[in-house]
Short mmCIF file of C-alpha atoms in Angstrom, two decimals:
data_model
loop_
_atom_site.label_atom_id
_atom_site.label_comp_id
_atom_site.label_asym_id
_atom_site.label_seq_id
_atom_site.Cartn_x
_atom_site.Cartn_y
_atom_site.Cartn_z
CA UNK A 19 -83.47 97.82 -88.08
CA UNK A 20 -86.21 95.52 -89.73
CA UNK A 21 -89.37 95.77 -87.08
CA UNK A 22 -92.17 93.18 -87.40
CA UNK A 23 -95.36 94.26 -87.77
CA UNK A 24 -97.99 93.79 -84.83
CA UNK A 25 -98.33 90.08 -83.78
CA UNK A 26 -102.19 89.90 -82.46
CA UNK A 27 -104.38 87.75 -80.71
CA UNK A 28 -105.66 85.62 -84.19
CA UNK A 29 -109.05 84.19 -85.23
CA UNK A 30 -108.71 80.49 -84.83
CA UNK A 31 -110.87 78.50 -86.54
CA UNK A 32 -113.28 76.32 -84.28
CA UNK A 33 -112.76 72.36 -84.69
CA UNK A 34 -109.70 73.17 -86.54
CA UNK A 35 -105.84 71.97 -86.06
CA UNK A 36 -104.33 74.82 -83.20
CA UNK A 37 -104.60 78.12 -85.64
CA UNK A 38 -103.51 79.99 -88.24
CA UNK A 39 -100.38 82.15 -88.80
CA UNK A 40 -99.66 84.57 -91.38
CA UNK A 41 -96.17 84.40 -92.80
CA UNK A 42 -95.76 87.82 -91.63
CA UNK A 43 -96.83 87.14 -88.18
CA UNK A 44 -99.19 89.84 -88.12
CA UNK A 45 -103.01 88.95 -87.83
CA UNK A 46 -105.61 91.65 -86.54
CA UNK A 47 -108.51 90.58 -84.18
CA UNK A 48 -111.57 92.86 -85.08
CA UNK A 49 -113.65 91.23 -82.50
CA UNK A 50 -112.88 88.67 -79.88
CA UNK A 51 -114.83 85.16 -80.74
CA UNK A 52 -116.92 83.84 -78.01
CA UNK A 53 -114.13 81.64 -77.56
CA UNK A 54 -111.13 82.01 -76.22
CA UNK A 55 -108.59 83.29 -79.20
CA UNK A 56 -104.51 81.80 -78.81
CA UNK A 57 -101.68 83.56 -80.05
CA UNK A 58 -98.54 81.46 -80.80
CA UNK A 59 -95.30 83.22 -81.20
CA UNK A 60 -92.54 81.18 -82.77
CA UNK A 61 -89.41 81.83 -81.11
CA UNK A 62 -87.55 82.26 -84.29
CA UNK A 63 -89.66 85.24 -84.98
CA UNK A 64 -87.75 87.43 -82.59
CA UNK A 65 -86.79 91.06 -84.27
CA UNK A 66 -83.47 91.09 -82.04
CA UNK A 67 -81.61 88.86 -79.95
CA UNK A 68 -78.23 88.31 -78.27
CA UNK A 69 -76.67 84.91 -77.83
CA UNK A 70 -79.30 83.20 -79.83
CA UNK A 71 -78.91 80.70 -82.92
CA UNK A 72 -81.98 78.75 -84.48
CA UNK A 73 -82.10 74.93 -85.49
CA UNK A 74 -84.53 72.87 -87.45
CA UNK A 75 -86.87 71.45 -84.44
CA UNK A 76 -88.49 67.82 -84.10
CA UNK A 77 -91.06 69.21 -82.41
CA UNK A 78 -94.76 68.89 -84.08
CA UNK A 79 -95.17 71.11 -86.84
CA UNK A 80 -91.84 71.30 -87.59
CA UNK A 81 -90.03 74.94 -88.68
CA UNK A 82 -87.10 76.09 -86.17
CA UNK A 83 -86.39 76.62 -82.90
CA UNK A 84 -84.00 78.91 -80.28
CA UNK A 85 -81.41 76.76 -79.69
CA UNK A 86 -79.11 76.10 -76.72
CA UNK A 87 -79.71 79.45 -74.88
CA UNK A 88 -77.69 79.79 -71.67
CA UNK A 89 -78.01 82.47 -68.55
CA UNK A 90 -78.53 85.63 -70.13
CA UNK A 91 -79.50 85.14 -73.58
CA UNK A 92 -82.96 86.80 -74.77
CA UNK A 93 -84.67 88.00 -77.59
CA UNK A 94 -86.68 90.93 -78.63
CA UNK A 95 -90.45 90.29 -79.92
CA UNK A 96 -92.47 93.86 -81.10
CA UNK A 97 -96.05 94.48 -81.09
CA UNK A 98 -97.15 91.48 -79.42
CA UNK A 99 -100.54 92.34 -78.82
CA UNK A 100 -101.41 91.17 -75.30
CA UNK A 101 -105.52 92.19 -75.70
CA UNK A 102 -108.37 93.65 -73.53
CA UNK A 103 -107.67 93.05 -69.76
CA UNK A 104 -108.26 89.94 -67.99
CA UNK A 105 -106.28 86.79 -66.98
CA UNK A 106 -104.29 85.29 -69.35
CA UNK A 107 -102.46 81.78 -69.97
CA UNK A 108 -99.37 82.25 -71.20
CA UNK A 109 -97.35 78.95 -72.49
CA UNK A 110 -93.81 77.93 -73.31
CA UNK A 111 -92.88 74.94 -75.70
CA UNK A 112 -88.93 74.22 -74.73
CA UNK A 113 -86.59 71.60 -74.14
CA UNK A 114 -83.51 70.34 -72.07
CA UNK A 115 -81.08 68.18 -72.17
CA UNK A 116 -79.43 68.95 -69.08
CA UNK A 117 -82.20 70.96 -67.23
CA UNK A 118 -80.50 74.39 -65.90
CA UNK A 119 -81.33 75.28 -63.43
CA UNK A 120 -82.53 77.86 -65.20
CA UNK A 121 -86.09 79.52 -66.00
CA UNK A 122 -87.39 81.48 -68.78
CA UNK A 123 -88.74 84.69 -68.27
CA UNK A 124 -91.19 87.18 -69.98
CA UNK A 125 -90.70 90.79 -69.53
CA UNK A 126 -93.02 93.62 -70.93
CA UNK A 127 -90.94 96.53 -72.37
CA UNK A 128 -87.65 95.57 -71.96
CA UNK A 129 -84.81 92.66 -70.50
CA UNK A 130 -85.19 94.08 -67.19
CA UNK A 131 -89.04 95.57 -67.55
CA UNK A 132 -91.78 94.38 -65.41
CA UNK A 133 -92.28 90.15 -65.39
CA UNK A 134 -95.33 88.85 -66.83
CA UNK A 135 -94.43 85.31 -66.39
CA UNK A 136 -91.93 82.79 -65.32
CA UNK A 137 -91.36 79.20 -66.97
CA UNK A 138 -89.46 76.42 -65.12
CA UNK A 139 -86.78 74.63 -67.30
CA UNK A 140 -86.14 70.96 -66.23
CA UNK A 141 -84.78 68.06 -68.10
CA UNK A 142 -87.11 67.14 -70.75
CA UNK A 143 -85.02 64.05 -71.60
CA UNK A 144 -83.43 65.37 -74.58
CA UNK A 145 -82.63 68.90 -76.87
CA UNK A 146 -85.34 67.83 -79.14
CA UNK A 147 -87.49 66.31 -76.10
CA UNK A 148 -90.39 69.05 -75.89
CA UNK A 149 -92.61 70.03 -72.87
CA UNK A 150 -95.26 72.83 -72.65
CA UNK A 151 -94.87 74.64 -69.37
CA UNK A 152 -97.56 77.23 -68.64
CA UNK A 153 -98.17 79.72 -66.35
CA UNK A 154 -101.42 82.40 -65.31
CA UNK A 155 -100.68 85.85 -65.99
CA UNK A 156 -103.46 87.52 -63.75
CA UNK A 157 -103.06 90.97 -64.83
CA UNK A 158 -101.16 92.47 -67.72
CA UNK A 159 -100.42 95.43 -69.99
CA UNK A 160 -102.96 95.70 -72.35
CA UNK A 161 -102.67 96.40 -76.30
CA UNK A 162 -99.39 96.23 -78.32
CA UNK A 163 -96.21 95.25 -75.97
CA UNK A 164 -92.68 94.92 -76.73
CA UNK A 165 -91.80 91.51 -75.04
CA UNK A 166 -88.21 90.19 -74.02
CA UNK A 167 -88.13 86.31 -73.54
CA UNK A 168 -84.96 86.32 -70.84
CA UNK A 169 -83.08 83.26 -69.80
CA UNK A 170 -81.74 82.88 -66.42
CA UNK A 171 -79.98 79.83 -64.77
CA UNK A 172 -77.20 79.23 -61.98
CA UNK A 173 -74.84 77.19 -63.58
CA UNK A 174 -72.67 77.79 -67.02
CA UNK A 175 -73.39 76.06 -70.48
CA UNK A 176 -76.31 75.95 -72.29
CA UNK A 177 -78.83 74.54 -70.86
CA UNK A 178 -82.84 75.19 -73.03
CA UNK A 179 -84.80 75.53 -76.55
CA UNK A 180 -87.58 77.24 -76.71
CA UNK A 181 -90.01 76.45 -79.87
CA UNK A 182 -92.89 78.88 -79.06
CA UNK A 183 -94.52 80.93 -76.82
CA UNK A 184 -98.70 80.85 -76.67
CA UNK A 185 -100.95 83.18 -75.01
CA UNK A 186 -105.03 82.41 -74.70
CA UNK A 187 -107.47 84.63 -72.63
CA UNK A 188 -109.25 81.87 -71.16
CA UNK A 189 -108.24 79.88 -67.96
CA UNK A 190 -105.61 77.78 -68.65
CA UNK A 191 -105.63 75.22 -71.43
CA UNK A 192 -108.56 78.00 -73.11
CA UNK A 193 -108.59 77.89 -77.00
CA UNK A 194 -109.79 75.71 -79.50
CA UNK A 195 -107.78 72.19 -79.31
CA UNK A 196 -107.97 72.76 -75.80
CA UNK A 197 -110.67 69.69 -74.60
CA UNK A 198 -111.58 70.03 -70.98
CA UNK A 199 -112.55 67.30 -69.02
CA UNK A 200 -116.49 66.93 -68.12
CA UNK A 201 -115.55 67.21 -64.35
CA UNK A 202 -118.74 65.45 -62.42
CA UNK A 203 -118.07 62.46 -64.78
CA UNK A 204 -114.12 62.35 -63.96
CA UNK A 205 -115.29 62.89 -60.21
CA UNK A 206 -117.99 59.98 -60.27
CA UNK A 207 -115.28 57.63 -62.72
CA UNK A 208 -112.45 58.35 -60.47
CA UNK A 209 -114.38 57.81 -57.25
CA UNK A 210 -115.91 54.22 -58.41
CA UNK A 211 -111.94 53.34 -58.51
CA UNK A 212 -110.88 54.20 -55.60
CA UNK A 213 -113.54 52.33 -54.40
CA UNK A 214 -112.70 49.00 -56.05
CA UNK A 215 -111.17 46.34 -53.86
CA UNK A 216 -107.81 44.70 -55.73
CA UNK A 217 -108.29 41.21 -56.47
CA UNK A 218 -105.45 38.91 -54.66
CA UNK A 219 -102.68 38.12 -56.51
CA UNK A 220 -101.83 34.48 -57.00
CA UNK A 221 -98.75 33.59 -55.66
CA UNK A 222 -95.73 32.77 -58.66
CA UNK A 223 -97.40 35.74 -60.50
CA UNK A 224 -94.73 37.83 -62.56
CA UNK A 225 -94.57 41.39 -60.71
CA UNK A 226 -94.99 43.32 -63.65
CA UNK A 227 -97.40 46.39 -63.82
CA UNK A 228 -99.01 44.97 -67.10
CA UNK A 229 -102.20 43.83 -69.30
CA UNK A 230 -103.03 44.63 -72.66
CA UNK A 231 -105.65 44.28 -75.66
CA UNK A 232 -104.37 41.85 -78.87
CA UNK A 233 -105.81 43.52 -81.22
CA UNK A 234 -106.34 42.48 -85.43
CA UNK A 235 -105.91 44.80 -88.18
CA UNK A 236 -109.39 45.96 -88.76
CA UNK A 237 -109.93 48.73 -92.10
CA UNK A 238 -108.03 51.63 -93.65
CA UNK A 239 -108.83 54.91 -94.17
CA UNK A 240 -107.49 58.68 -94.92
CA UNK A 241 -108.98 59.57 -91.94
CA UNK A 242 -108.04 61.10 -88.83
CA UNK A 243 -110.72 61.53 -86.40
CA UNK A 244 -107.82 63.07 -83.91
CA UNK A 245 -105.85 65.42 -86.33
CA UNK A 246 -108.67 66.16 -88.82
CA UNK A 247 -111.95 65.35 -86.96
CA UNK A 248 -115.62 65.74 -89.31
CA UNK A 249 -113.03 65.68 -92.72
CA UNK A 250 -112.94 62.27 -94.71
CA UNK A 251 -109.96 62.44 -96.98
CA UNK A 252 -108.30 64.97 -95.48
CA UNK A 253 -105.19 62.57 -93.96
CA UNK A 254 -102.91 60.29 -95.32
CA UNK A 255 -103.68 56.81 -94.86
CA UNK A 256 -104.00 55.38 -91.61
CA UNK A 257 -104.30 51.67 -90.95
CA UNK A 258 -106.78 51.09 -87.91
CA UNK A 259 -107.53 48.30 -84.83
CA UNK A 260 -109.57 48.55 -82.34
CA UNK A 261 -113.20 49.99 -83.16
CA UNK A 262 -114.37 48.82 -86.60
CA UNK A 263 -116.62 51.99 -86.81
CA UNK A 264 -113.78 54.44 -87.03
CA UNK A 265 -113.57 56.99 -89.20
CA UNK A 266 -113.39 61.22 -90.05
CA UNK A 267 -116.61 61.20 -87.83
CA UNK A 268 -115.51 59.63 -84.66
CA UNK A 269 -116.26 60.70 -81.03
CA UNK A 270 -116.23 59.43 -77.88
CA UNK A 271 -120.37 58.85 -78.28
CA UNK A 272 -120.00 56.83 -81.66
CA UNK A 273 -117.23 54.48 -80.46
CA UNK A 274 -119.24 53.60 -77.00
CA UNK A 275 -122.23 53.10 -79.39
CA UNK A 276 -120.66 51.11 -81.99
CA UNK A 277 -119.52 47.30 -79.72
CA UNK A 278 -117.74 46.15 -83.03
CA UNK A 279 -114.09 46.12 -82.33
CA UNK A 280 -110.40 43.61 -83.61
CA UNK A 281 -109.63 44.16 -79.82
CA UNK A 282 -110.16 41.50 -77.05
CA UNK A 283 -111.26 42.16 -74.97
CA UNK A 284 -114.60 43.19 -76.44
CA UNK A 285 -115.17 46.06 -73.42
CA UNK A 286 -112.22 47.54 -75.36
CA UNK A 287 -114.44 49.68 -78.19
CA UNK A 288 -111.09 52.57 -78.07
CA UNK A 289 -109.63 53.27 -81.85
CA UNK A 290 -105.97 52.80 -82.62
CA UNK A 291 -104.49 53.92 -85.74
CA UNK A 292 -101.02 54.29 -87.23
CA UNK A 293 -99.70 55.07 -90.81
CA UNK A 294 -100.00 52.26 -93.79
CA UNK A 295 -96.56 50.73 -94.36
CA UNK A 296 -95.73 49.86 -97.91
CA UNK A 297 -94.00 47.53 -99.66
CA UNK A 298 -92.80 47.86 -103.37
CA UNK A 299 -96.15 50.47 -103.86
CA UNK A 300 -98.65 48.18 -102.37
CA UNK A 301 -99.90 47.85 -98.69
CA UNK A 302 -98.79 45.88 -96.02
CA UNK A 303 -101.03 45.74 -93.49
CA UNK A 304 -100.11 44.11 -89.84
CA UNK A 305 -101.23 40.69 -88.65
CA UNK A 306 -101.23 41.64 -84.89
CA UNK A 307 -100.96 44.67 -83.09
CA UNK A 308 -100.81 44.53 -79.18
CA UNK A 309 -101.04 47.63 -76.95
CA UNK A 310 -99.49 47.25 -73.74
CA UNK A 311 -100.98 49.22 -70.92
CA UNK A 312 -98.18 49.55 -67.98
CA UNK A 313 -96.17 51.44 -65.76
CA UNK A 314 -92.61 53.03 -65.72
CA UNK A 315 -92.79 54.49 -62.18
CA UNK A 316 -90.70 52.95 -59.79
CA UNK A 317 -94.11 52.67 -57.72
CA UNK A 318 -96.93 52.60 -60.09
CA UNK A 319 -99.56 52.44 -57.33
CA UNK A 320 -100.61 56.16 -57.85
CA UNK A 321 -101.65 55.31 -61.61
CA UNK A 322 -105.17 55.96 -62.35
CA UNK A 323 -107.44 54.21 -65.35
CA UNK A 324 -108.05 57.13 -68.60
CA UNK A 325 -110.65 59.23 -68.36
CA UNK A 326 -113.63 58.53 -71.02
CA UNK A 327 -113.45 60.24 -74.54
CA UNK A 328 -109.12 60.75 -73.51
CA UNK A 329 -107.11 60.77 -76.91
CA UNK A 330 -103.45 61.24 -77.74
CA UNK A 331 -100.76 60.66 -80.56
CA UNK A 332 -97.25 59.55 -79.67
CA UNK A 333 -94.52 60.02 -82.90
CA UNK A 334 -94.26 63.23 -85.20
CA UNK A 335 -95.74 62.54 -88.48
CA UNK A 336 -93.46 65.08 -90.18
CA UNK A 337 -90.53 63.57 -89.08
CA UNK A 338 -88.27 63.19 -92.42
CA UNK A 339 -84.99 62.37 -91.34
CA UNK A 340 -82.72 59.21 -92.00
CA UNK A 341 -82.87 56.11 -89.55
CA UNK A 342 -79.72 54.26 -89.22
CA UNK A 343 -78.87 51.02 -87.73
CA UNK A 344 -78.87 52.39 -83.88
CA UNK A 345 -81.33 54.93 -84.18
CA UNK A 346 -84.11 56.03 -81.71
CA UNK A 347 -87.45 53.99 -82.02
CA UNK A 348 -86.30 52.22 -85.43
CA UNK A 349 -88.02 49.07 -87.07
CA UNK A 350 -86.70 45.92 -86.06
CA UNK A 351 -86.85 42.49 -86.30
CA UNK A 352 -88.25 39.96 -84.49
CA UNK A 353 -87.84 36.05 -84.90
CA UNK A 354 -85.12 33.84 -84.97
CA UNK A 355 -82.15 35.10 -87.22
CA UNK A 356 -83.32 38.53 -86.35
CA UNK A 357 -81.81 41.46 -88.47
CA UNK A 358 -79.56 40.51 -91.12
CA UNK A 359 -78.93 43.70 -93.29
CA UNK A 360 -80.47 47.15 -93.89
CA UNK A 361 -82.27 48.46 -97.10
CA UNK A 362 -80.59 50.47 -100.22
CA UNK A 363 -80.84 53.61 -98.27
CA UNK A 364 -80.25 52.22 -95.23
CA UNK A 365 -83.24 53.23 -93.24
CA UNK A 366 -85.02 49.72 -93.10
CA UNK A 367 -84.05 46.78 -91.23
CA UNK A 368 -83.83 43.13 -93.55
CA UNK A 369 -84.86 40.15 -91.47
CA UNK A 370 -84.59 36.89 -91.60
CA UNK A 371 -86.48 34.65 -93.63
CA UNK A 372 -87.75 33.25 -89.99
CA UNK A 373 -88.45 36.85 -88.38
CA UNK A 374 -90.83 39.80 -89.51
CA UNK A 375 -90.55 43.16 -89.11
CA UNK A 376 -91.75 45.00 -85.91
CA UNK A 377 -91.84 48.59 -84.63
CA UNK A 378 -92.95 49.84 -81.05
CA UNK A 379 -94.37 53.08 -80.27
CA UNK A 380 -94.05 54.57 -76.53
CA UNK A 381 -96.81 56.85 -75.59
CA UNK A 382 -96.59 59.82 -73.02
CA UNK A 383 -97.27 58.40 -69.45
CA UNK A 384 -98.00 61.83 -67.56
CA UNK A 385 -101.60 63.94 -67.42
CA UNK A 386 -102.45 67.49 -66.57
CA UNK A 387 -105.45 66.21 -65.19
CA UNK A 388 -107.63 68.67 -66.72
CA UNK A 389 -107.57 67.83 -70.75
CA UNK A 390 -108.40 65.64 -72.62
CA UNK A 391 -106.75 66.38 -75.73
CA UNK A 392 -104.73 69.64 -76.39
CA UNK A 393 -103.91 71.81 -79.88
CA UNK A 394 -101.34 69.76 -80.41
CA UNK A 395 -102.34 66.70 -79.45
CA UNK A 396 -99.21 66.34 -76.99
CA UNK A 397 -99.25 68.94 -74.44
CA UNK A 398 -101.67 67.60 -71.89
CA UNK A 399 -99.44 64.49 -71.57
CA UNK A 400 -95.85 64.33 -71.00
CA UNK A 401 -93.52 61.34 -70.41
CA UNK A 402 -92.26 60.23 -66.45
CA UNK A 403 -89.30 61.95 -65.47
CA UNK A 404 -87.01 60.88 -62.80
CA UNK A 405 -89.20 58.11 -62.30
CA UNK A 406 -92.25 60.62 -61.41
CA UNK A 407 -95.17 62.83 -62.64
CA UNK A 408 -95.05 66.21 -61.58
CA UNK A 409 -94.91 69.80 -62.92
CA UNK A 410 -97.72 70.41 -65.43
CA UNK A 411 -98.49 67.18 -65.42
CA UNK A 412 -98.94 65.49 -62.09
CA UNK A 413 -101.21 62.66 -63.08
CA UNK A 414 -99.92 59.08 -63.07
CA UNK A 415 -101.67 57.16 -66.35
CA UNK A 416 -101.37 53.91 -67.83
CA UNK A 417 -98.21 53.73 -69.86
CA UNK A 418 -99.07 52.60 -72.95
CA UNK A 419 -97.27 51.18 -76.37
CA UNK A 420 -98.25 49.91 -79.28
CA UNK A 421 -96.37 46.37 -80.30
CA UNK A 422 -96.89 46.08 -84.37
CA UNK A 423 -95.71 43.35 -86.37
CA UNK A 424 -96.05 42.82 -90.15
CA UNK A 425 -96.01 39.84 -92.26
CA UNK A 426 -93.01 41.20 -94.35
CA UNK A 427 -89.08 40.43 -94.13
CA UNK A 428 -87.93 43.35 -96.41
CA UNK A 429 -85.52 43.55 -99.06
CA UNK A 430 -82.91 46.26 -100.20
CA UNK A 431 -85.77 48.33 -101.92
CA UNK A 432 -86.95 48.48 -97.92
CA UNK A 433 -90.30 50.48 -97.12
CA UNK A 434 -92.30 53.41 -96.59
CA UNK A 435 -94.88 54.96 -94.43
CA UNK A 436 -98.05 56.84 -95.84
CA UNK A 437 -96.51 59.56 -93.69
CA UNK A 438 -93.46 59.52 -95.40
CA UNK A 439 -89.71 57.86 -94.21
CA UNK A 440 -89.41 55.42 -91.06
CA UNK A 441 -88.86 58.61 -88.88
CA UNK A 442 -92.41 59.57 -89.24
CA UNK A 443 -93.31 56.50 -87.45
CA UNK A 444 -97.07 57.83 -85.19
CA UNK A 445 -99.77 56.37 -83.57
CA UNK A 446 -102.84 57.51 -82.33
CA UNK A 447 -105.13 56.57 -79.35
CA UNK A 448 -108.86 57.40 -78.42
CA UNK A 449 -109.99 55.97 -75.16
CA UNK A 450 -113.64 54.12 -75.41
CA UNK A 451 -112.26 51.15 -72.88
CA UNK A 452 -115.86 50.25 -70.29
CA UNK A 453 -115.00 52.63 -67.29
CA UNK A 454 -115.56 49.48 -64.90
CA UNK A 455 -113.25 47.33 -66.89
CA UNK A 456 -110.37 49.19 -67.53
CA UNK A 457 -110.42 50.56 -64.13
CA UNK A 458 -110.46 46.76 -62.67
CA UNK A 459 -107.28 46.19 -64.82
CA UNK A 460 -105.45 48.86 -63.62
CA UNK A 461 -106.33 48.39 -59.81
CA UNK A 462 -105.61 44.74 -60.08
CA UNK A 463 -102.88 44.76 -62.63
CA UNK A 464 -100.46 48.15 -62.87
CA UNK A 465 -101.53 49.49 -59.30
CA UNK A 466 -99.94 45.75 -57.68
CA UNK A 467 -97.50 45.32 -60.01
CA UNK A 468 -98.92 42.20 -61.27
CA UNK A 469 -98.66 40.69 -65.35
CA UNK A 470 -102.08 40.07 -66.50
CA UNK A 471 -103.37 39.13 -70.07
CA UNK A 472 -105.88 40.27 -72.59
CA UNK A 473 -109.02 39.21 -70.16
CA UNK A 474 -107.88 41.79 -67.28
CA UNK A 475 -106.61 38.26 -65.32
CA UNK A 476 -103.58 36.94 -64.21
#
């Protein structure tokens, strides 16, 4: 039987994007940084298995994943190299389409050997839907273990995929990526809006939790102050709003400092940023972006305003797969006469000589409270389930969306994204919003369901 070598805790490299892998799964820790070092284990990595197949995952990064694993399925990882003694956060990446009941467990030495942790599995919303559940391992076998990821649940079928497992010897959410929250500041933020008194609504007001910024295209850049932070050129090109000072260099510090923004309102100084579209090789570049800040909960009063310096991407930029007419978060067409073919390759929507083409982009809605960003830029948010925030991520935030229209009707040749095909549709969002302002806008507006406009008014 083939045996990989040891899997180890691995040097990650500080400022970096999550860490480094070798092909062969096998890096060797001399020393422990002063940071806290992650291991990732990719699920497909396992050296035996029963009941197990592996897909091509949607999930970030891309690669494959377990697929469709059902009550008693598990695979076999060797010489995962747990480390020196201490607490430990250990991390799941899965998803559900159907939500078990069901967990997935972690056992040292064999299926039924001693349990080092226990992951949840609920519906995630879809197979390719992913959620990173975590847990605290307190104390654990130290060194190079034989671990058995074991799936239980109570009723037949399938019913999880699992992408990867992570480890990091810090408290949870340790690791580079990993950006915790300045606590006292969250505290004092949090505390000034609670204190706020809602303005009355008017009556005939439309109850809809809603306001947004209207924002104008405002530069371009290969930047990626997210993804690729302190490296110009290092991205493929991004078309930005918001912030006019936006670039490689970006931080929460530089946007507050920098008032020149294509937002109203003007408090607004966050960066947005999505992929260039093209057009028969040259740049088209939107005439109006709007992001919608609102609420999907069935009672959004619990939502509470961003925290300062809080960033996120919604989409997966190496998405390369073909959109049909029907397909999830397509292009479309907005206008009179609406769609009235598709491209050569079918991909691309052709609109009317009276529409344009539009695309919106729905951004995770859920916060663990604790981050604000995370390796992957995606697991300290997570989108409402069931109507409610809970789990991991128990903090109601402002739903956001970006609204993007461009001056273009298309043609058969149809389009492409700097990123690639219409599937790689992704948008990015750094929070620089005036703490006093956006928190007014989401007392008044999402927390009493009441439609207000670009001003923060009704």
């Amino acid at each position: 039987m083939h045996r990989h070598p040891p899997i180890r805790l691995g040097t990650l490299i500080a400022g970096g994007l999550a860490l480094v892998l070798a092909a062969a799964l096998s890096l060797t820790l001399t020393s422990r940084p002063a940071w806290a070092a992650t291991l990732v284990v990719q699920a497909e990595s396992y050296a035996a298995q029963s009941g197990v197949t592996v897909e091509a995952t949607a999930d970030t990064g891309g690669g494959q994943n377990a697929a469709y694993l059902a009550d008693g399925d598990w695979m076999r990882f060797d010489g995962v190299d747990l480390g020196a003694s201490g607490p430990l956060t250990a991390s799941a990446r899965i998803a559900s389409a159907t939500g078990g009941p069901g967990t997935v467990e972690l056992r040292t030495g064999s299926a039924t050997g001693p349990l080092l942790a226990t992951f949840a599995v609920t519906q995630t919303g879809g197979w390719q839907s992913w959620t990173t559940r975590t847990a605290t391992v307190a104390t654990h076998p130290t060194g190079p273990q034989t671990l058995f990821a074991v799936v239980r649940g109570t009723a037949p079928g399938d019913f999880v995929n699992i992408n990867w497992f992570s480890f990091s010897d810090g408290a949870t959410g340790g690791g580079p990526g990993w950006v915790a929250i300045d606590q006292a500041a969250w505290d004092t933020q949090l505390a000034q809006f609670r204190a706020m008194t809602p303005a009355p609504v008017p009556a005939g007001n439309v109850r809809v939790p809603e306001f947004n910024a209207t924002c104008a295209y405002s530069h371009s850049a290969p930047d990626d102050p997210i993804v690729a932070p302190g490296l110009p050129g290092a991205s493929h090109m991004h078309s930005f709003f918001g912030n006019r000072s936006t670039d490689a260099h970006t931080t929460t510090q530089s946007l507050l400092a920098n008032p020149g923004t294509s937002c109203a309102p003007a408090k607004d100084l966050s960066a947005y940023w999505v992929p260039t579209l093209y057009q028969d090789g040259r740049a088209v570049e939107s005439d109006g972006m709007i992001v919608y800040y609102g609420s999907r909960l069935p009672d959004p009063a619990a939502t509470v305003p961003f925290p300062q310096g809080f960033r996120m991407i919604a989409g997966n930029a190496k998405s390369q797969v073909p959109t049909p007419a029907g397909s999830a978060n397509q292009f479309f067409c907005a206008g009179e006469g609406g769609e009235i073919g598709r491209s050569a390759d079918g991909n691309w929507p052709i609109c009317a000589p009276t529409a344009k083409l539009v695309h919106q982009l729905v951004f995770p809605d859920c916060w663990d409270g604790k981050h604000l960003d995370s390796p992957d830029h995606k697991s300290h948010v997570a989108f409402t389930y069931s109507g409610a925030c809970g789990g991991d991520h128990p903090v109601a935030i402002p739903s956001v969306s970006f609204v993007i229209s461009y001056p273009t009707s298309g043609n058969a040749a149809g389009f492409s994204l700097s990123s690639g095909m219409a599937s790689s549709i992704h948008g990015d969002f750094f929070n620089a919003w005036d703490n006093a302002e956006l928190g007014r806008r989401v007392k008044d507006c999402i927390v009493q369901s009441a439609k207000c406009n670009s001003a923060g008014t009704f």
